[in-house]
mmCIF file with all atom_site columns, C-alpha atoms in Angstrom:
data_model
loop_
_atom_site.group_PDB
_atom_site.id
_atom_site.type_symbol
_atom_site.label_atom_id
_atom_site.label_alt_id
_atom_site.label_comp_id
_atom_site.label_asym_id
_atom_site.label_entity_id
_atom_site.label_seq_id
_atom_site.pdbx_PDB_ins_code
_atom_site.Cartn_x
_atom_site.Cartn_y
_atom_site.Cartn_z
_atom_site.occupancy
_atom_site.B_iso_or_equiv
_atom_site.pdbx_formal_charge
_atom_site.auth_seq_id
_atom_site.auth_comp_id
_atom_site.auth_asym_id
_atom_site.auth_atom_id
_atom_site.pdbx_PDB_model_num
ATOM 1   C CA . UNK L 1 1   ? -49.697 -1.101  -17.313 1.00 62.00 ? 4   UNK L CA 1
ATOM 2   C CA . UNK L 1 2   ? -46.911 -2.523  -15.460 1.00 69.00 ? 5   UNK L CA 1
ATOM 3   C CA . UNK L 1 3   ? -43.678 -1.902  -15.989 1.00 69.00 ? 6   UNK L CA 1
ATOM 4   C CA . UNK L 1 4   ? -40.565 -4.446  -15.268 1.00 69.00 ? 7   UNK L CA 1
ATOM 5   C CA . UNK L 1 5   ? -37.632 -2.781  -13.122 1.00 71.00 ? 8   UNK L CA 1
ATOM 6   C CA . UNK L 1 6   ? -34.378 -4.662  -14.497 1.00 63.00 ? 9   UNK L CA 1
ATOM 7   C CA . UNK L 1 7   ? -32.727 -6.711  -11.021 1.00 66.00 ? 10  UNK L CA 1
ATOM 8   C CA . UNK L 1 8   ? -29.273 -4.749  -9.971  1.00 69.00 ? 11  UNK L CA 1
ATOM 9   C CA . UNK L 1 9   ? -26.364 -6.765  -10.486 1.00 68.00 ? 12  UNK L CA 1
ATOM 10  C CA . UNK L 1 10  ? -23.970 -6.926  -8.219  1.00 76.00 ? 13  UNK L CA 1
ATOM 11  C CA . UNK L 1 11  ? -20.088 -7.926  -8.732  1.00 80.00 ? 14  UNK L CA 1
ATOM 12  C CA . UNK L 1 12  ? -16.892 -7.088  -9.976  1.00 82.00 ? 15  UNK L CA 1
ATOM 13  C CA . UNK L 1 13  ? -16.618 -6.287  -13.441 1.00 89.00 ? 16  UNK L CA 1
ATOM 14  C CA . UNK L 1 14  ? -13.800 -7.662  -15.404 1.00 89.00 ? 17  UNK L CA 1
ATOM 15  C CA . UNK L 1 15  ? -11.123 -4.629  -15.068 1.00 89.00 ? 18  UNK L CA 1
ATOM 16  C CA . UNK L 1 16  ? -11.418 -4.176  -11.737 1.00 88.00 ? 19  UNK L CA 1
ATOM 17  C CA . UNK L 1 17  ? -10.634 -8.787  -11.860 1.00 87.00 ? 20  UNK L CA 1
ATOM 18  C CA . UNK L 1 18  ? -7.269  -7.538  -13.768 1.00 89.00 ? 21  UNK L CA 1
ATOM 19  C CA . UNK L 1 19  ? -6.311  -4.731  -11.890 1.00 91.00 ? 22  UNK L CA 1
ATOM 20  C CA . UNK L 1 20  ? -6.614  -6.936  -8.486  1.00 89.00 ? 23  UNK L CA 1
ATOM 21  C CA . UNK L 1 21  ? -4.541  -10.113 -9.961  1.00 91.00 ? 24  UNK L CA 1
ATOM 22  C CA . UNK L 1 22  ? -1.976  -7.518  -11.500 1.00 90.00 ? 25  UNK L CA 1
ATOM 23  C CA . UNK L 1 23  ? -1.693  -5.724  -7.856  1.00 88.00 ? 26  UNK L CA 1
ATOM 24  C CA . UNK L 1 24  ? -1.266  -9.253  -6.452  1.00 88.00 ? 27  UNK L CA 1
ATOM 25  C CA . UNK L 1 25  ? 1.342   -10.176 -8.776  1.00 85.00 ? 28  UNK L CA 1
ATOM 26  C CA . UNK L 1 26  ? 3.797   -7.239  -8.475  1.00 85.00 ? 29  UNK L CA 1
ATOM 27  C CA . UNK L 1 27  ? 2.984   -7.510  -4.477  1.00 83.00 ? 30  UNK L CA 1
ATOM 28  C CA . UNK L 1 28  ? 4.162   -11.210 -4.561  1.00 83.00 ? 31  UNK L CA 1
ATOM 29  C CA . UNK L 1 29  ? 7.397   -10.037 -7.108  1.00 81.00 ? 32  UNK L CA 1
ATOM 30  C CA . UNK L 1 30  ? 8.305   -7.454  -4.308  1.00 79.00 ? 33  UNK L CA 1
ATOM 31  C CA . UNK L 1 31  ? 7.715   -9.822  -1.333  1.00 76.00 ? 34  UNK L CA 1
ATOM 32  C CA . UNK L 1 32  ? 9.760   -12.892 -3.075  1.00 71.00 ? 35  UNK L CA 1
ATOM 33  C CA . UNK L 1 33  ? 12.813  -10.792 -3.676  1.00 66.00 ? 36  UNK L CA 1
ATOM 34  C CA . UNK L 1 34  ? 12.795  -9.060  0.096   1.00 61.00 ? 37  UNK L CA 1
ATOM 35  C CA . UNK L 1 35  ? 12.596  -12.682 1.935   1.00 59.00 ? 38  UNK L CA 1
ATOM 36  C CA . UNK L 1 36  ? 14.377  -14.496 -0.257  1.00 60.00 ? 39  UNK L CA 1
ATOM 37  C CA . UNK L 1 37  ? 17.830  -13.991 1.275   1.00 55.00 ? 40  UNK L CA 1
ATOM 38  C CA . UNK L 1 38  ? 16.610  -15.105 4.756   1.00 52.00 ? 41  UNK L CA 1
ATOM 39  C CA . UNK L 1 39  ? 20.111  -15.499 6.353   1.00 51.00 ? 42  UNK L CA 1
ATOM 40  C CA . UNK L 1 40  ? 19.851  -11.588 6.386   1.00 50.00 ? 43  UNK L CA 1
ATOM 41  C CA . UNK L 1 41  ? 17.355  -12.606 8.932   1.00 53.00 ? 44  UNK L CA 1
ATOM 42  C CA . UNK L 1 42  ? 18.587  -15.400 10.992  1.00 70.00 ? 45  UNK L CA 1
ATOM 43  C CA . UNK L 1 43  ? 21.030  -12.927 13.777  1.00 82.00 ? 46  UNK L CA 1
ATOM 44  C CA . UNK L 1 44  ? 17.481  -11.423 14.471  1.00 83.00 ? 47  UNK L CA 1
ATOM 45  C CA . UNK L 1 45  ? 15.534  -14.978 14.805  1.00 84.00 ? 48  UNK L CA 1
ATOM 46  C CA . UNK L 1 46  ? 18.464  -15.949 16.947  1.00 86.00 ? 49  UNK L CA 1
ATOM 47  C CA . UNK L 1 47  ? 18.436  -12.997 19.746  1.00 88.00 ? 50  UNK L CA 1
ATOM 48  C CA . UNK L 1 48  ? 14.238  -13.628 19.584  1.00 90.00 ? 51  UNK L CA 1
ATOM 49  C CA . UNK L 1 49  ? 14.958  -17.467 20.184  1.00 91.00 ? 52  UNK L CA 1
ATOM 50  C CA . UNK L 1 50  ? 17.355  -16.426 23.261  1.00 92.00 ? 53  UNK L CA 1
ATOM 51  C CA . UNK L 1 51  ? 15.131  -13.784 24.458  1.00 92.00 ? 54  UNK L CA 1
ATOM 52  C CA . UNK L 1 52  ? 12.130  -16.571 24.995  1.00 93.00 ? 55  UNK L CA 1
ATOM 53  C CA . UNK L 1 53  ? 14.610  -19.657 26.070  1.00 93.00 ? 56  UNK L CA 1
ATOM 54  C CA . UNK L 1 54  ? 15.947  -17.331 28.604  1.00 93.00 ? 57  UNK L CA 1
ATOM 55  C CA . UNK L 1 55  ? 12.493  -16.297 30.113  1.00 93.00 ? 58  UNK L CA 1
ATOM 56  C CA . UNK L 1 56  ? 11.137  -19.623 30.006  1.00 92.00 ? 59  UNK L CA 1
ATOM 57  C CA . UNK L 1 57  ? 14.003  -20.388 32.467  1.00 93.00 ? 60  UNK L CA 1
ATOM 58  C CA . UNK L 1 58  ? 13.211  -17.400 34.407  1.00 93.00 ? 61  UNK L CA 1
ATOM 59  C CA . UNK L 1 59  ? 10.034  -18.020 34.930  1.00 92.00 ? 62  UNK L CA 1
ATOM 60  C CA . UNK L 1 60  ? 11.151  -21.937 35.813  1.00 91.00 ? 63  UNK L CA 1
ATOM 61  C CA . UNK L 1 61  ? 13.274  -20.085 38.487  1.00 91.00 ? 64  UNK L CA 1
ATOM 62  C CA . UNK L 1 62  ? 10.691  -17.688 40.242  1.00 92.00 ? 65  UNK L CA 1
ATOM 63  C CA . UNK L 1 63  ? 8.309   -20.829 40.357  1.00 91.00 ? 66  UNK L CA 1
ATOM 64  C CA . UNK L 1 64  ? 11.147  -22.774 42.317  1.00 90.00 ? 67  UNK L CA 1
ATOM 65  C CA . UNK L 1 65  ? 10.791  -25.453 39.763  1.00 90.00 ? 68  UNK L CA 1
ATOM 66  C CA . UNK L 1 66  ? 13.761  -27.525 38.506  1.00 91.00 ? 69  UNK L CA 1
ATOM 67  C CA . UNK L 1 67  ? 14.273  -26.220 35.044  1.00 92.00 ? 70  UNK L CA 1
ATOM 68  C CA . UNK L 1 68  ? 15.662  -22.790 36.088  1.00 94.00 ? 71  UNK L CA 1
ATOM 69  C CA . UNK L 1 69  ? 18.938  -23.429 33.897  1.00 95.00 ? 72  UNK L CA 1
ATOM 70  C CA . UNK L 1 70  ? 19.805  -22.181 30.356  1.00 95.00 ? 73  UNK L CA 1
ATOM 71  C CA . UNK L 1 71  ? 22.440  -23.858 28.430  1.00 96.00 ? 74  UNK L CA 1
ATOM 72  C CA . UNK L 1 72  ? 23.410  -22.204 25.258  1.00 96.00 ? 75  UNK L CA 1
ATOM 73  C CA . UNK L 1 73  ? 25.684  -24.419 23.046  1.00 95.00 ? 76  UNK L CA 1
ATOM 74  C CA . UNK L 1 74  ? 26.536  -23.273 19.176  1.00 94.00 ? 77  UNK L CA 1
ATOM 75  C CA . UNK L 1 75  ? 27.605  -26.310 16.643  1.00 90.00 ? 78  UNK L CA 1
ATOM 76  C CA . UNK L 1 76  ? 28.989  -26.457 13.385  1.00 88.00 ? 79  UNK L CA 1
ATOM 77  C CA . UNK L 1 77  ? 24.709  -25.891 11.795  1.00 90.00 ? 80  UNK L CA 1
ATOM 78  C CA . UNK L 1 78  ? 22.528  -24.572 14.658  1.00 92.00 ? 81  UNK L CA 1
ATOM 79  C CA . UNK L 1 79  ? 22.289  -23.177 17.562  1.00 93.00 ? 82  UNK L CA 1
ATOM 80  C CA . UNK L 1 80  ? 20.432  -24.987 20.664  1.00 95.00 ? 83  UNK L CA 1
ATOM 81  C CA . UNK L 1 81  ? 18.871  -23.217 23.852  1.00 95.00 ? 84  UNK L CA 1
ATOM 82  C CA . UNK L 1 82  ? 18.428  -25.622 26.332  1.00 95.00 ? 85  UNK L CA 1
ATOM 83  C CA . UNK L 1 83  ? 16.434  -24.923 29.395  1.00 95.00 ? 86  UNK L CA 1
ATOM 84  C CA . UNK L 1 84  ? 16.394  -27.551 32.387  1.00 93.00 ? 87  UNK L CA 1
ATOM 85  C CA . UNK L 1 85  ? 18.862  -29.311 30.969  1.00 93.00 ? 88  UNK L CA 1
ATOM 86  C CA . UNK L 1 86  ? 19.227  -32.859 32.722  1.00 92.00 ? 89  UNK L CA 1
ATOM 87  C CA . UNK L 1 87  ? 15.296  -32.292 34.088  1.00 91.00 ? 90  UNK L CA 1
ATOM 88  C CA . UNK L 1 88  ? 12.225  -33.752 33.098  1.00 91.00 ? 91  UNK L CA 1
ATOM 89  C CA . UNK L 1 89  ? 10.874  -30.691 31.784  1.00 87.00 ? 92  UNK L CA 1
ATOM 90  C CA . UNK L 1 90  ? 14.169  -30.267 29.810  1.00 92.00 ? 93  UNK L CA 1
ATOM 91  C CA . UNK L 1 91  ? 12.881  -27.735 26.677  1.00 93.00 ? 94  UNK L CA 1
ATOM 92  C CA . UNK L 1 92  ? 14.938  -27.974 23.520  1.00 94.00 ? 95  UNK L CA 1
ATOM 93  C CA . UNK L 1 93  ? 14.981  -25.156 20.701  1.00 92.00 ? 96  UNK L CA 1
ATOM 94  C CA . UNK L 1 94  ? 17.319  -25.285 18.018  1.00 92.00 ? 97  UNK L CA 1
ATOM 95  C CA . UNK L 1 95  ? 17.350  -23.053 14.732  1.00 90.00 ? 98  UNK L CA 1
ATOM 96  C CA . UNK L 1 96  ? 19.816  -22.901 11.711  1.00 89.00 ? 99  UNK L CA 1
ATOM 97  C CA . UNK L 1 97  ? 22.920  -20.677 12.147  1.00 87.00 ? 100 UNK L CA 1
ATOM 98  C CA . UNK L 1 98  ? 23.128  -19.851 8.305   1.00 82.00 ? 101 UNK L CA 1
ATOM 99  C CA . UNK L 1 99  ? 26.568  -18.201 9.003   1.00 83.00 ? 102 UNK L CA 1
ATOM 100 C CA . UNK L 1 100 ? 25.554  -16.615 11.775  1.00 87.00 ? 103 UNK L CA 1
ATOM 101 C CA . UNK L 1 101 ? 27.570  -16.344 15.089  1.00 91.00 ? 104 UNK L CA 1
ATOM 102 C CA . UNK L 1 102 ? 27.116  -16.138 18.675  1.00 94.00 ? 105 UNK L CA 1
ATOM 103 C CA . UNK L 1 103 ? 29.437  -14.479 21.285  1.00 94.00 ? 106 UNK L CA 1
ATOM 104 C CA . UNK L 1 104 ? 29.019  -14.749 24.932  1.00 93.00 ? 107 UNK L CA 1
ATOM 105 C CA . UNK L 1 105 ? 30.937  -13.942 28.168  1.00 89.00 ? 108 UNK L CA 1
ATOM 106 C CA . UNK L 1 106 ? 33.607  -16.578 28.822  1.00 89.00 ? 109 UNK L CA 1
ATOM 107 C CA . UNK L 1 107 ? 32.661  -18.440 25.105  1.00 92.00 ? 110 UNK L CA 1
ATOM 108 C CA . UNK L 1 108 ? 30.162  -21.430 24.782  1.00 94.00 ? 111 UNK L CA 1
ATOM 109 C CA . UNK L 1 109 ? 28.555  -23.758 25.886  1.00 95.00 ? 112 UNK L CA 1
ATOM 110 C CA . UNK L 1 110 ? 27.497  -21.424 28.745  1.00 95.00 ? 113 UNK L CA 1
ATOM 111 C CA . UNK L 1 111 ? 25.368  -22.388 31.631  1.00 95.00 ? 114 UNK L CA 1
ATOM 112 C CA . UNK L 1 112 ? 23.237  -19.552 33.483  1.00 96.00 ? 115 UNK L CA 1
ATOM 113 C CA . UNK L 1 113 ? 20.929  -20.471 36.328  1.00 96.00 ? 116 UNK L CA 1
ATOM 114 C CA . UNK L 1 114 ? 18.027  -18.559 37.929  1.00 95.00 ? 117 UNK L CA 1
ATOM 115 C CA . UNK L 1 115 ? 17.671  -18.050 41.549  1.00 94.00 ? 118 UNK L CA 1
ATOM 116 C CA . UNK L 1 116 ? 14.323  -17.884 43.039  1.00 93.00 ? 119 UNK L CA 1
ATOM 117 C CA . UNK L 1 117 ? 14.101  -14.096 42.286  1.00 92.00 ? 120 UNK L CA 1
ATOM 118 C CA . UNK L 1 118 ? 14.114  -14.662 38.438  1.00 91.00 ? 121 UNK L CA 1
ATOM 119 C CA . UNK L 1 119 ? 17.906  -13.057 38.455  1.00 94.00 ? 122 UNK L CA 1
ATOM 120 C CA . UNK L 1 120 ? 20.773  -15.334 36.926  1.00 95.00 ? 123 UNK L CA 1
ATOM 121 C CA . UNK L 1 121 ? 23.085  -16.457 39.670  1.00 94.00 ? 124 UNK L CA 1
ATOM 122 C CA . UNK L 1 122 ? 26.050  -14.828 37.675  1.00 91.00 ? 125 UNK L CA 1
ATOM 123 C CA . UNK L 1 123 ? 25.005  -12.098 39.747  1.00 91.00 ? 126 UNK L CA 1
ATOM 124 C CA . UNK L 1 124 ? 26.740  -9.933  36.406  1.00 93.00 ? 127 UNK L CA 1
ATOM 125 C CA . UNK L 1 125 ? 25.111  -8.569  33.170  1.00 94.00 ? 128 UNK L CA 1
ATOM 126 C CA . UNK L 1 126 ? 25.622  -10.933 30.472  1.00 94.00 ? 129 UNK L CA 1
ATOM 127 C CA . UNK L 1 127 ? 26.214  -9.240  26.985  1.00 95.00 ? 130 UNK L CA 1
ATOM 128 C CA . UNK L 1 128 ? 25.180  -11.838 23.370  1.00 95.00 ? 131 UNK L CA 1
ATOM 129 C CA . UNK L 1 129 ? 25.930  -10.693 20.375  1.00 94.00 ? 132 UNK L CA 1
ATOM 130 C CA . UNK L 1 130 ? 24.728  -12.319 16.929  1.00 92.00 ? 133 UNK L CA 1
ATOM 131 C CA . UNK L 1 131 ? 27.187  -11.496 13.658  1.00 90.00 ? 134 UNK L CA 1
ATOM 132 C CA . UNK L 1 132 ? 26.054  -12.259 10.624  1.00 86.00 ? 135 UNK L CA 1
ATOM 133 C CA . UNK L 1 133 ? 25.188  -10.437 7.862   1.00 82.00 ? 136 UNK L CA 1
ATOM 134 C CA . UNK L 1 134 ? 23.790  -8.060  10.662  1.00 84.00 ? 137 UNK L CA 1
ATOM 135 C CA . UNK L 1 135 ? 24.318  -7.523  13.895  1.00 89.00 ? 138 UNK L CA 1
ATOM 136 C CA . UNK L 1 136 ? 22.437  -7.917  16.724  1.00 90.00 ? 139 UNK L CA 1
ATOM 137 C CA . UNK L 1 137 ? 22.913  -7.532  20.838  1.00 93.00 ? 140 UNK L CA 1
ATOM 138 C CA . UNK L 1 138 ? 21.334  -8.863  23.699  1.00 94.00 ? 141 UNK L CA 1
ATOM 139 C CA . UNK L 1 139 ? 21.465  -8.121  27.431  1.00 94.00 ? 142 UNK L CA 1
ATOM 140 C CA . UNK L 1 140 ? 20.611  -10.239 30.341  1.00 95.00 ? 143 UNK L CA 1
ATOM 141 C CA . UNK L 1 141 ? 20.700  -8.029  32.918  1.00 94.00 ? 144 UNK L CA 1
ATOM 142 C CA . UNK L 1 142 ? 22.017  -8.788  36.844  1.00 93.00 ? 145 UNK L CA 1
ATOM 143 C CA . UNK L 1 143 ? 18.697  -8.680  38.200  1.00 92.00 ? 146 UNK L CA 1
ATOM 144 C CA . UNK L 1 144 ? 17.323  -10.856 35.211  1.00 91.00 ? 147 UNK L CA 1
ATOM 145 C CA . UNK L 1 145 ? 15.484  -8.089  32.689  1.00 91.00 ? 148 UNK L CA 1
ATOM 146 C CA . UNK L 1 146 ? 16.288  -9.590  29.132  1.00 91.00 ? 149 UNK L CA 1
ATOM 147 C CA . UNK L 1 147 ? 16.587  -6.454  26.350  1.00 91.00 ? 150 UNK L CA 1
ATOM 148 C CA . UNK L 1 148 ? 17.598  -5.832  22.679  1.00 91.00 ? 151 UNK L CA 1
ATOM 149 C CA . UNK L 1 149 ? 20.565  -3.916  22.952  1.00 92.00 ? 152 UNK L CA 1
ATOM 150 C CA . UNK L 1 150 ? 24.229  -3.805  24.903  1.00 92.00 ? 153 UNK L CA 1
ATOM 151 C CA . UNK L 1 151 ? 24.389  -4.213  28.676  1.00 91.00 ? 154 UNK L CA 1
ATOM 152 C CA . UNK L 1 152 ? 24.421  -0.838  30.395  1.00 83.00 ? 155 UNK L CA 1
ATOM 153 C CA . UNK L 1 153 ? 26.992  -0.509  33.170  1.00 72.00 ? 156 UNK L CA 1
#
């Protein structure tokens, strides 16, 4: 006599279904409400977007190309990083200011250029700071190290 073994089934059954598209909708409520106000956001994308306009310059500089300058500028909507400005390999990257501002030393449009060591030719630490609904600092250093943070003396 033979007997027939009943195939497993495999699967989700239909609470665990619920429980996942319930855990996926309070998840999504949660998420919409912390990004929704993304001008808490922008002084943070701002000091990032310096941080990499400034390297790429850098880097420009201790490769003895052309495009070892950095020209900041901040207009009524955006702000625009422009490295090798006036070059053939002139980079553009702008991004909304969504009342955000930008200080720098001796106000903008400011102009830094890399030697061949990577260093600005300032020679002086150069202190950014982004104000908006937060506040955040950047520091290009004299010898061309780019942190999050004030310039130490």
């Amino acid at each position: 006599m033979r007997t027939k073994i009943a195939p497993m089934s495999s699967g989700f059954t239909l609470v665990e279904l619920v429980m996942v598209v319930i855990l996926i909708g309070v998840l999504s409520a949660l998420g919409v409400g912390l990004f929704a106000g993304r001008s808490a956001f922008s002084p943070l994308l701002a000091t990032q977007q310096l941080a990499s306009a400034t390297l790429l310059a850098q880097q420009a500089g201790l490769a003895g190309n052309v495009a070892n300058t950095l020209t900041i500028e901040q207009g009524g909507s955006k702000f625009r990083f422009i490295v090798g400005a006036g070059t053939p390999a002139s980079r553009t990257f702008e991004l909304p200011r969504e009342s955000t501002s930008l200080s720098a030393p001796g106000g903008l449009p400011l102009t830094i250029t890399f030697n061949s060591d990577g260093a600005p030719d300032s020679g002086a630490n150069l202190g950014f700071t982004f104000t908006g609904d937060s506040t955040f600092e950047t520091c290009l250093s004299s010898l061309g190290a780019v942190y999050r943070g004030s310039c130490q003396l």
